[in-house]
């Protein structure tokens, strides 16, 4: 996460919860990415023994009394490990009174060394003469993702353009038209992969994934993504690409407009 900070200084803020001035193994790190479409995107790095120093009640009290989170506006906690998600869910529901949604996902990743040497996926010869794999342009990329990403909102343009211009991304173009695309979101996850229906089963999606995974590994990043635990097709795809399934994480979301 810290490696992405230089790219998003105006949108991303880091906070720590510590008992001493210097960072320690018991330090909690909170990262808040401010978005126009879905409000505050909150990521948390907790110690290996999260409640050894701070109890769940103390963590809840800290967030309840601080002004880090705008509880009356949209927010979402991203990829929280199961052992720390409950205090934040209970705070959102029982203390703040917000109708809150929890979405469990599987976490997938690949170590940097393996990612750097991942074999590239071949593409179908059906379109071989007209195919180009490259970074996605912001203009055509924003429009492509807004049409294909199921969570796209009217205010997502700014967020998507930031992803395409500041992070690595990959697209497959046929006759200079994007037909498959993949981006890194604001917190560094592989996301928003989509291939147009008429161009599927050509290896385009795998090519995007493996090309970007390889580039991330060579740059010292750990490629990772999450998949809904009920999306068995996508889970099989991640394994086929070369990623490894790790554990279950939770997304905790509140969107006031949804419940008005």
JSON list of N, CA and C in Angstrom, two decimals, residues 70-136:
[
{"chain": "A", "resi": 70, "resn": "UNK", "atom": "N", "xyz": [-16.18, 9.69, 8.19]},
{"chain": "A", "resi": 70, "resn": "UNK", "atom": "CA", "xyz": [-17.42, 10.47, 8.13]},
{"chain": "A", "resi": 70, "resn": "UNK", "atom": "C", "xyz": [-18.58, 9.48, 8.12]},
{"chain": "A", "resi": 71, "resn": "UNK", "atom": "N", "xyz": [-19.08, 9.16, 9.30]},
{"chain": "A", "resi": 71, "resn": "UNK", "atom": "CA", "xyz": [-20.02, 8.07, 9.46]},
{"chain": "A", "resi": 71, "resn": "UNK", "atom": "C", "xyz": [-21.39, 8.33, 8.81]},
{"chain": "A", "resi": 72, "resn": "UNK", "atom": "N", "xyz": [-21.70, 9.58, 8.55]},
{"chain": "A", "resi": 72, "resn": "UNK", "atom": "CA", "xyz": [-22.99, 9.89, 7.95]},
{"chain": "A", "resi": 72, "resn": "UNK", "atom": "C", "xyz": [-22.93, 9.92, 6.42]},
{"chain": "A", "resi": 73, "resn": "UNK", "atom": "N", "xyz": [-21.74, 9.64, 5.87]},
{"chain": "A", "resi": 73, "resn": "UNK", "atom": "CA", "xyz": [-21.57, 9.60, 4.43]},
{"chain": "A", "resi": 73, "resn": "UNK", "atom": "C", "xyz": [-21.15, 8.20, 3.99]},
{"chain": "A", "resi": 74, "resn": "UNK", "atom": "N", "xyz": [-21.04, 7.99, 2.69]},
{"chain": "A", "resi": 74, "resn": "UNK", "atom": "CA", "xyz": [-20.67, 6.68, 2.18]},
{"chain": "A", "resi": 74, "resn": "UNK", "atom": "C", "xyz": [-19.23, 6.33, 2.58]},
{"chain": "A", "resi": 75, "resn": "UNK", "atom": "N", "xyz": [-19.01, 5.07, 2.94]},
{"chain": "A", "resi": 75, "resn": "UNK", "atom": "CA", "xyz": [-17.67, 4.57, 3.24]},
{"chain": "A", "resi": 75, "resn": "UNK", "atom": "C", "xyz": [-17.65, 3.06, 3.04]},
{"chain": "A", "resi": 76, "resn": "UNK", "atom": "N", "xyz": [-16.47, 2.53, 2.87]},
{"chain": "A", "resi": 76, "resn": "UNK", "atom": "CA", "xyz": [-16.34, 1.08, 2.84]},
{"chain": "A", "resi": 76, "resn": "UNK", "atom": "C", "xyz": [-14.96, 0.66, 3.33]},
{"chain": "A", "resi": 77, "resn": "UNK", "atom": "N", "xyz": [-14.97, -0.33, 4.21]},
{"chain": "A", "resi": 77, "resn": "UNK", "atom": "CA", "xyz": [-13.74, -0.96, 4.67]},
{"chain": "A", "resi": 77, "resn": "UNK", "atom": "C", "xyz": [-13.39, -2.05, 3.66]},
{"chain": "A", "resi": 78, "resn": "UNK", "atom": "N", "xyz": [-12.13, -2.06, 3.23]},
{"chain": "A", "resi": 78, "resn": "UNK", "atom": "CA", "xyz": [-11.70, -2.93, 2.14]},
{"chain": "A", "resi": 78, "resn": "UNK", "atom": "C", "xyz": [-10.82, -4.07, 2.63]},
{"chain": "A", "resi": 79, "resn": "UNK", "atom": "N", "xyz": [-11.16, -5.28, 2.24]},
{"chain": "A", "resi": 79, "resn": "UNK", "atom": "CA", "xyz": [-10.37, -6.50, 2.49]},
{"chain": "A", "resi": 79, "resn": "UNK", "atom": "C", "xyz": [-9.89, -6.61, 3.93]},
{"chain": "A", "resi": 80, "resn": "UNK", "atom": "N", "xyz": [-10.83, -6.54, 4.87]},
{"chain": "A", "resi": 80, "resn": "UNK", "atom": "CA", "xyz": [-10.47, -6.73, 6.27]},
{"chain": "A", "resi": 80, "resn": "UNK", "atom": "C", "xyz": [-10.34, -8.22, 6.58]},
{"chain": "A", "resi": 81, "resn": "UNK", "atom": "N", "xyz": [-9.27, -8.60, 7.25]},
{"chain": "A", "resi": 81, "resn": "UNK", "atom": "CA", "xyz": [-9.15, -9.98, 7.69]},
{"chain": "A", "resi": 81, "resn": "UNK", "atom": "C", "xyz": [-10.30, -10.30, 8.64]},
{"chain": "A", "resi": 82, "resn": "UNK", "atom": "N", "xyz": [-10.76, -11.54, 8.60]},
{"chain": "A", "resi": 82, "resn": "UNK", "atom": "CA", "xyz": [-11.91, -11.94, 9.40]},
{"chain": "A", "resi": 82, "resn": "UNK", "atom": "C", "xyz": [-11.73, -11.67, 10.90]},
{"chain": "A", "resi": 83, "resn": "UNK", "atom": "N", "xyz": [-10.50, -11.79, 11.39]},
{"chain": "A", "resi": 83, "resn": "UNK", "atom": "CA", "xyz": [-10.30, -11.64, 12.83]},
{"chain": "A", "resi": 83, "resn": "UNK", "atom": "C", "xyz": [-10.39, -10.19, 13.30]},
{"chain": "A", "resi": 84, "resn": "UNK", "atom": "N", "xyz": [-10.48, -9.22, 12.37]},
{"chain": "A", "resi": 84, "resn": "UNK", "atom": "CA", "xyz": [-10.61, -7.82, 12.80]},
{"chain": "A", "resi": 84, "resn": "UNK", "atom": "C", "xyz": [-11.86, -7.15, 12.24]},
{"chain": "A", "resi": 85, "resn": "UNK", "atom": "N", "xyz": [-12.64, -7.82, 11.42]},
{"chain": "A", "resi": 85, "resn": "UNK", "atom": "CA", "xyz": [-13.76, -7.15, 10.76]},
{"chain": "A", "resi": 85, "resn": "UNK", "atom": "C", "xyz": [-14.95, -6.91, 11.69]},
{"chain": "A", "resi": 86, "resn": "UNK", "atom": "N", "xyz": [-15.18, -7.81, 12.63]},
{"chain": "A", "resi": 86, "resn": "UNK", "atom": "CA", "xyz": [-16.36, -7.71, 13.48]},
{"chain": "A", "resi": 86, "resn": "UNK", "atom": "C", "xyz": [-16.45, -6.39, 14.26]},
{"chain": "A", "resi": 87, "resn": "UNK", "atom": "N", "xyz": [-15.39, -5.91, 14.92]},
{"chain": "A", "resi": 87, "resn": "UNK", "atom": "CA", "xyz": [-15.51, -4.64, 15.65]},
{"chain": "A", "resi": 87, "resn": "UNK", "atom": "C", "xyz": [-15.95, -3.47, 14.78]},
{"chain": "A", "resi": 88, "resn": "UNK", "atom": "N", "xyz": [-15.51, -3.45, 13.53]},
{"chain": "A", "resi": 88, "resn": "UNK", "atom": "CA", "xyz": [-15.87, -2.34, 12.65]},
{"chain": "A", "resi": 88, "resn": "UNK", "atom": "C", "xyz": [-17.30, -2.47, 12.14]},
{"chain": "A", "resi": 89, "resn": "UNK", "atom": "N", "xyz": [-17.72, -3.70, 11.90]},
{"chain": "A", "resi": 89, "resn": "UNK", "atom": "CA", "xyz": [-19.12, -3.93, 11.52]},
{"chain": "A", "resi": 89, "resn": "UNK", "atom": "C", "xyz": [-20.06, -3.54, 12.66]},
{"chain": "A", "resi": 90, "resn": "UNK", "atom": "N", "xyz": [-19.73, -3.98, 13.86]},
{"chain": "A", "resi": 90, "resn": "UNK", "atom": "CA", "xyz": [-20.58, -3.67, 15.01]},
{"chain": "A", "resi": 90, "resn": "UNK", "atom": "C", "xyz": [-20.60, -2.17, 15.29]},
{"chain": "A", "resi": 91, "resn": "UNK", "atom": "N", "xyz": [-19.48, -1.51, 15.09]},
{"chain": "A", "resi": 91, "resn": "UNK", "atom": "CA", "xyz": [-19.44, -0.06, 15.29]},
{"chain": "A", "resi": 91, "resn": "UNK", "atom": "C", "xyz": [-20.35, 0.62, 14.27]},
{"chain": "A", "resi": 92, "resn": "UNK", "atom": "N", "xyz": [-20.29, 0.20, 13.03]},
{"chain": "A", "resi": 92, "resn": "UNK", "atom": "CA", "xyz": [-21.10, 0.81, 11.98]},
{"chain": "A", "resi": 92, "resn": "UNK", "atom": "C", "xyz": [-22.59, 0.60, 12.22]},
{"chain": "A", "resi": 93, "resn": "UNK", "atom": "N", "xyz": [-22.95, -0.61, 12.67]},
{"chain": "A", "resi": 93, "resn": "UNK", "atom": "CA", "xyz": [-24.37, -0.95, 12.85]},
{"chain": "A", "resi": 93, "resn": "UNK", "atom": "C", "xyz": [-24.89, -0.55, 14.22]},
{"chain": "A", "resi": 94, "resn": "UNK", "atom": "N", "xyz": [-24.27, -1.06, 15.27]},
{"chain": "A", "resi": 94, "resn": "UNK", "atom": "CA", "xyz": [-24.82, -0.92, 16.62]},
{"chain": "A", "resi": 94, "resn": "UNK", "atom": "C", "xyz": [-24.59, 0.45, 17.23]},
{"chain": "A", "resi": 95, "resn": "UNK", "atom": "N", "xyz": [-23.47, 1.10, 16.88]},
{"chain": "A", "resi": 95, "resn": "UNK", "atom": "CA", "xyz": [-23.15, 2.40, 17.47]},
{"chain": "A", "resi": 95, "resn": "UNK", "atom": "C", "xyz": [-23.62, 3.54, 16.57]},
{"chain": "A", "resi": 96, "resn": "UNK", "atom": "N", "xyz": [-23.29, 3.44, 15.27]},
{"chain": "A", "resi": 96, "resn": "UNK", "atom": "CA", "xyz": [-23.64, 4.52, 14.34]},
{"chain": "A", "resi": 96, "resn": "UNK", "atom": "C", "xyz": [-25.03, 4.35, 13.74]},
{"chain": "A", "resi": 97, "resn": "UNK", "atom": "N", "xyz": [-25.62, 3.17, 13.87]},
{"chain": "A", "resi": 97, "resn": "UNK", "atom": "CA", "xyz": [-26.97, 2.95, 13.38]},
{"chain": "A", "resi": 97, "resn": "UNK", "atom": "C", "xyz": [-27.10, 2.92, 11.88]},
{"chain": "A", "resi": 98, "resn": "UNK", "atom": "N", "xyz": [-26.04, 2.54, 11.18]},
{"chain": "A", "resi": 98, "resn": "UNK", "atom": "CA", "xyz": [-26.07, 2.51, 9.72]},
{"chain": "A", "resi": 98, "resn": "UNK", "atom": "C", "xyz": [-26.42, 1.12, 9.19]},
{"chain": "A", "resi": 99, "resn": "UNK", "atom": "N", "xyz": [-27.28, 1.09, 8.18]},
{"chain": "A", "resi": 99, "resn": "UNK", "atom": "CA", "xyz": [-27.62, -0.17, 7.50]},
{"chain": "A", "resi": 99, "resn": "UNK", "atom": "C", "xyz": [-26.40, -0.59, 6.68]},
{"chain": "A", "resi": 100, "resn": "UNK", "atom": "N", "xyz": [-25.67, -1.56, 7.17]},
{"chain": "A", "resi": 100, "resn": "UNK", "atom": "CA", "xyz": [-24.34, -1.88, 6.67]},
{"chain": "A", "resi": 100, "resn": "UNK", "atom": "C", "xyz": [-24.32, -3.25, 6.01]},
{"chain": "A", "resi": 101, "resn": "UNK", "atom": "N", "xyz": [-23.60, -3.33, 4.90]},
{"chain": "A", "resi": 101, "resn": "UNK", "atom": "CA", "xyz": [-23.50, -4.58, 4.13]},
{"chain": "A", "resi": 101, "resn": "UNK", "atom": "C", "xyz": [-22.11, -5.16, 4.30]},
{"chain": "A", "resi": 102, "resn": "UNK", "atom": "N", "xyz": [-22.05, -6.48, 4.50]},
{"chain": "A", "resi": 102, "resn": "UNK", "atom": "CA", "xyz": [-20.77, -7.19, 4.58]},
{"chain": "A", "resi": 102, "resn": "UNK", "atom": "C", "xyz": [-20.69, -8.18, 3.42]},
{"chain": "A", "resi": 103, "resn": "UNK", "atom": "N", "xyz": [-19.60, -8.10, 2.65]},
{"chain": "A", "resi": 103, "resn": "UNK", "atom": "CA", "xyz": [-19.39, -8.98, 1.50]},
{"chain": "A", "resi": 103, "resn": "UNK", "atom": "C", "xyz": [-18.10, -9.77, 1.73]},
{"chain": "A", "resi": 104, "resn": "UNK", "atom": "N", "xyz": [-18.20, -11.09, 1.91]},
{"chain": "A", "resi": 104, "resn": "UNK", "atom": "CA", "xyz": [-16.99, -11.90, 2.08]},
{"chain": "A", "resi": 104, "resn": "UNK", "atom": "C", "xyz": [-16.38, -12.28, 0.74]},
{"chain": "A", "resi": 105, "resn": "UNK", "atom": "N", "xyz": [-15.08, -12.17, 0.63]},
{"chain": "A", "resi": 105, "resn": "UNK", "atom": "CA", "xyz": [-14.33, -12.51, -0.58]},
{"chain": "A", "resi": 105, "resn": "UNK", "atom": "C", "xyz": [-13.16, -13.43, -0.24]},
{"chain": "A", "resi": 106, "resn": "UNK", "atom": "N", "xyz": [-12.73, -14.19, -1.24]},
{"chain": "A", "resi": 106, "resn": "UNK", "atom": "CA", "xyz": [-11.47, -14.89, -1.12]},
{"chain": "A", "resi": 106, "resn": "UNK", "atom": "C", "xyz": [-10.35, -13.97, -1.59]},
{"chain": "A", "resi": 107, "resn": "UNK", "atom": "N", "xyz": [-9.22, -14.05, -0.90]},
{"chain": "A", "resi": 107, "resn": "UNK", "atom": "CA", "xyz": [-8.04, -13.26, -1.24]},
{"chain": "A", "resi": 107, "resn": "UNK", "atom": "C", "xyz": [-7.08, -14.13, -2.05]},
{"chain": "A", "resi": 108, "resn": "UNK", "atom": "N", "xyz": [-6.64, -13.61, -3.21]},
{"chain": "A", "resi": 108, "resn": "UNK", "atom": "CA", "xyz": [-5.70, -14.31, -4.08]},
{"chain": "A", "resi": 108, "resn": "UNK", "atom": "C", "xyz": [-4.44, -13.47, -4.24]},
{"chain": "A", "resi": 109, "resn": "UNK", "atom": "N", "xyz": [-3.30, -14.14, -4.37]},
{"chain": "A", "resi": 109, "resn": "UNK", "atom": "CA", "xyz": [-2.04, -13.42, -4.51]},
{"chain": "A", "resi": 109, "resn": "UNK", "atom": "C", "xyz": [-1.01, -14.30, -5.21]},
{"chain": "A", "resi": 110, "resn": "UNK", "atom": "N", "xyz": [0.14, -13.72, -5.52]},
{"chain": "A", "resi": 110, "resn": "UNK", "atom": "CA", "xyz": [1.28, -14.45, -6.04]},
{"chain": "A", "resi": 110, "resn": "UNK", "atom": "C", "xyz": [2.54, -13.75, -5.55]},
{"chain": "A", "resi": 111, "resn": "UNK", "atom": "N", "xyz": [3.51, -14.50, -5.05]},
{"chain": "A", "resi": 111, "resn": "UNK", "atom": "CA", "xyz": [4.72, -13.87, -4.56]},
{"chain": "A", "resi": 111, "resn": "UNK", "atom": "C", "xyz": [5.46, -13.19, -5.70]},
{"chain": "A", "resi": 112, "resn": "UNK", "atom": "N", "xyz": [6.26, -12.19, -5.37]},
{"chain": "A", "resi": 112, "resn": "UNK", "atom": "CA", "xyz": [6.93, -11.36, -6.37]},
{"chain": "A", "resi": 112, "resn": "UNK", "atom": "C", "xyz": [7.83, -12.16, -7.30]},
{"chain": "A", "resi": 113, "resn": "UNK", "atom": "N", "xyz": [8.59, -13.11, -6.72]},
{"chain": "A", "resi": 113, "resn": "UNK", "atom": "CA", "xyz": [9.55, -13.86, -7.53]},
{"chain": "A", "resi": 113, "resn": "UNK", "atom": "C", "xyz": [8.84, -14.71, -8.58]},
{"chain": "A", "resi": 114, "resn": "UNK", "atom": "N", "xyz": [7.77, -15.40, -8.18]},
{"chain": "A", "resi": 114, "resn": "UNK", "atom": "CA", "xyz": [7.03, -16.23, -9.13]},
{"chain": "A", "resi": 114, "resn": "UNK", "atom": "C", "xyz": [6.32, -15.36, -10.16]},
{"chain": "A", "resi": 115, "resn": "UNK", "atom": "N", "xyz": [5.76, -14.24, -9.71]},
{"chain": "A", "resi": 115, "resn": "UNK", "atom": "CA", "xyz": [5.06, -13.34, -10.62]},
{"chain": "A", "resi": 115, "resn": "UNK", "atom": "C", "xyz": [5.99, -12.81, -11.71]},
{"chain": "A", "resi": 116, "resn": "UNK", "atom": "N", "xyz": [7.22, -12.52, -11.34]},
{"chain": "A", "resi": 116, "resn": "UNK", "atom": "CA", "xyz": [8.18, -11.93, -12.29]},
{"chain": "A", "resi": 116, "resn": "UNK", "atom": "C", "xyz": [8.53, -12.89, -13.42]},
{"chain": "A", "resi": 117, "resn": "UNK", "atom": "N", "xyz": [8.36, -14.19, -13.19]},
{"chain": "A", "resi": 117, "resn": "UNK", "atom": "CA", "xyz": [8.72, -15.19, -14.21]},
{"chain": "A", "resi": 117, "resn": "UNK", "atom": "C", "xyz": [7.49, -15.92, -14.74]},
{"chain": "A", "resi": 118, "resn": "UNK", "atom": "N", "xyz": [6.31, -15.37, -14.51]},
{"chain": "A", "resi": 118, "resn": "UNK", "atom": "CA", "xyz": [5.07, -16.03, -14.95]},
{"chain": "A", "resi": 118, "resn": "UNK", "atom": "C", "xyz": [5.00, -16.08, -16.47]},
{"chain": "A", "resi": 119, "resn": "UNK", "atom": "N", "xyz": [4.80, -17.28, -17.07]},
{"chain": "A", "resi": 119, "resn": "UNK", "atom": "CA", "xyz": [4.70, -17.37, -18.53]},
{"chain": "A", "resi": 119, "resn": "UNK", "atom": "C", "xyz": [3.52, -16.57, -19.07]},
{"chain": "A", "resi": 120, "resn": "UNK", "atom": "N", "xyz": [3.68, -15.96, -20.22]},
{"chain": "A", "resi": 120, "resn": "UNK", "atom": "CA", "xyz": [2.61, -15.18, -20.81]},
{"chain": "A", "resi": 120, "resn": "UNK", "atom": "C", "xyz": [1.60, -16.09, -21.50]},
{"chain": "A", "resi": 121, "resn": "UNK", "atom": "N", "xyz": [0.36, -15.66, -21.49]},
{"chain": "A", "resi": 121, "resn": "UNK", "atom": "CA", "xyz": [-0.72, -16.43, -22.12]},
{"chain": "A", "resi": 121, "resn": "UNK", "atom": "C", "xyz": [-0.75, -16.12, -23.61]},
{"chain": "A", "resi": 122, "resn": "UNK", "atom": "N", "xyz": [-0.79, -17.18, -24.42]},
{"chain": "A", "resi": 122, "resn": "UNK", "atom": "CA", "xyz": [-0.91, -16.97, -25.87]},
{"chain": "A", "resi": 122, "resn": "UNK", "atom": "C", "xyz": [-2.34, -16.58, -26.21]},
{"chain": "A", "resi": 123, "resn": "UNK", "atom": "N", "xyz": [-2.51, -15.87, -27.31]},
{"chain": "A", "resi": 123, "resn": "UNK", "atom": "CA", "xyz": [-3.84, -15.44, -27.71]},
{"chain": "A", "resi": 123, "resn": "UNK", "atom": "C", "xyz": [-4.24, -16.15, -28.99]},
{"chain": "A", "resi": 124, "resn": "UNK", "atom": "N", "xyz": [-5.52, -16.16, -29.25]},
{"chain": "A", "resi": 124, "resn": "UNK", "atom": "CA", "xyz": [-6.04, -16.89, -30.40]},
{"chain": "A", "resi": 124, "resn": "UNK", "atom": "C", "xyz": [-5.51, -16.34, -31.72]},
{"chain": "A", "resi": 125, "resn": "UNK", "atom": "N", "xyz": [-5.27, -17.23, -32.66]},
{"chain": "A", "resi": 125, "resn": "UNK", "atom": "CA", "xyz": [-4.83, -16.79, -33.99]},
{"chain": "A", "resi": 125, "resn": "UNK", "atom": "C", "xyz": [-5.98, -16.21, -34.79]},
{"chain": "A", "resi": 126, "resn": "UNK", "atom": "N", "xyz": [-7.20, -16.32, -34.25]},
{"chain": "A", "resi": 126, "resn": "UNK", "atom": "CA", "xyz": [-8.37, -15.80, -34.98]},
{"chain": "A", "resi": 126, "resn": "UNK", "atom": "C", "xyz": [-8.22, -14.31, -35.26]},
{"chain": "A", "resi": 127, "resn": "UNK", "atom": "N", "xyz": [-7.65, -13.59, -34.27]},
{"chain": "A", "resi": 127, "resn": "UNK", "atom": "CA", "xyz": [-7.50, -12.15, -34.42]},
{"chain": "A", "resi": 127, "resn": "UNK", "atom": "C", "xyz": [-6.02, -11.73, -34.39]},
{"chain": "A", "resi": 128, "resn": "UNK", "atom": "N", "xyz": [-5.11, -12.69, -34.51]},
{"chain": "A", "resi": 128, "resn": "UNK", "atom": "CA", "xyz": [-3.70, -12.42, -34.24]},
{"chain": "A", "resi": 128, "resn": "UNK", "atom": "C", "xyz": [-3.14, -11.23, -35.01]},
{"chain": "A", "resi": 129, "resn": "UNK", "atom": "N", "xyz": [-3.52, -11.07, -36.26]},
{"chain": "A", "resi": 129, "resn": "UNK", "atom": "CA", "xyz": [-2.94, -9.98, -37.05]},
{"chain": "A", "resi": 129, "resn": "UNK", "atom": "C", "xyz": [-3.42, -8.62, -36.60]},
{"chain": "A", "resi": 130, "resn": "UNK", "atom": "N", "xyz": [-4.54, -8.58, -35.90]},
{"chain": "A", "resi": 130, "resn": "UNK", "atom": "CA", "xyz": [-5.14, -7.31, -35.52]},
{"chain": "A", "resi": 130, "resn": "UNK", "atom": "C", "xyz": [-5.06, -7.03, -34.02]},
{"chain": "A", "resi": 131, "resn": "UNK", "atom": "N", "xyz": [-4.39, -7.86, -33.27]},
{"chain": "A", "resi": 131, "resn": "UNK", "atom": "CA", "xyz": [-4.39, -7.76, -31.81]},
{"chain": "A", "resi": 131, "resn": "UNK", "atom": "C", "xyz": [-3.16, -7.02, -31.30]},
{"chain": "A", "resi": 132, "resn": "UNK", "atom": "N", "xyz": [-3.40, -6.16, -30.29]},
{"chain": "A", "resi": 132, "resn": "UNK", "atom": "CA", "xyz": [-2.30, -5.47, -29.61]},
{"chain": "A", "resi": 132, "resn": "UNK", "atom": "C", "xyz": [-2.59, -5.45, -28.12]},
{"chain": "A", "resi": 133, "resn": "UNK", "atom": "N", "xyz": [-1.61, -5.82, -27.31]},
{"chain": "A", "resi": 133, "resn": "UNK", "atom": "CA", "xyz": [-1.73, -5.79, -25.87]},
{"chain": "A", "resi": 133, "resn": "UNK", "atom": "C", "xyz": [-0.90, -4.60, -25.36]},
{"chain": "A", "resi": 134, "resn": "UNK", "atom": "N", "xyz": [-1.54, -3.68, -24.65]},
{"chain": "A", "resi": 134, "resn": "UNK", "atom": "CA", "xyz": [-0.84, -2.47, -24.22]},
{"chain": "A", "resi": 134, "resn": "UNK", "atom": "C", "xyz": [-1.59, -1.82, -23.06]},
{"chain": "A", "resi": 135, "resn": "UNK", "atom": "N", "xyz": [-1.00, -0.74, -22.54]},
{"chain": "A", "resi": 135, "resn": "UNK", "atom": "CA", "xyz": [-1.68, 0.03, -21.50]},
{"chain": "A", "resi": 135, "resn": "UNK", "atom": "C", "xyz": [-2.96, 0.65, -22.07]},
{"chain": "A", "resi": 136, "resn": "UNK", "atom": "N", "xyz": [-3.93, 0.80, -21.20]},
{"chain": "A", "resi": 136, "resn": "UNK", "atom": "CA", "xyz": [-5.21, 1.34, -21.63]},
{"chain": "A", "resi": 136, "resn": "UNK", "atom": "C", "xyz": [-5.17, 2.87, -21.60]}
]
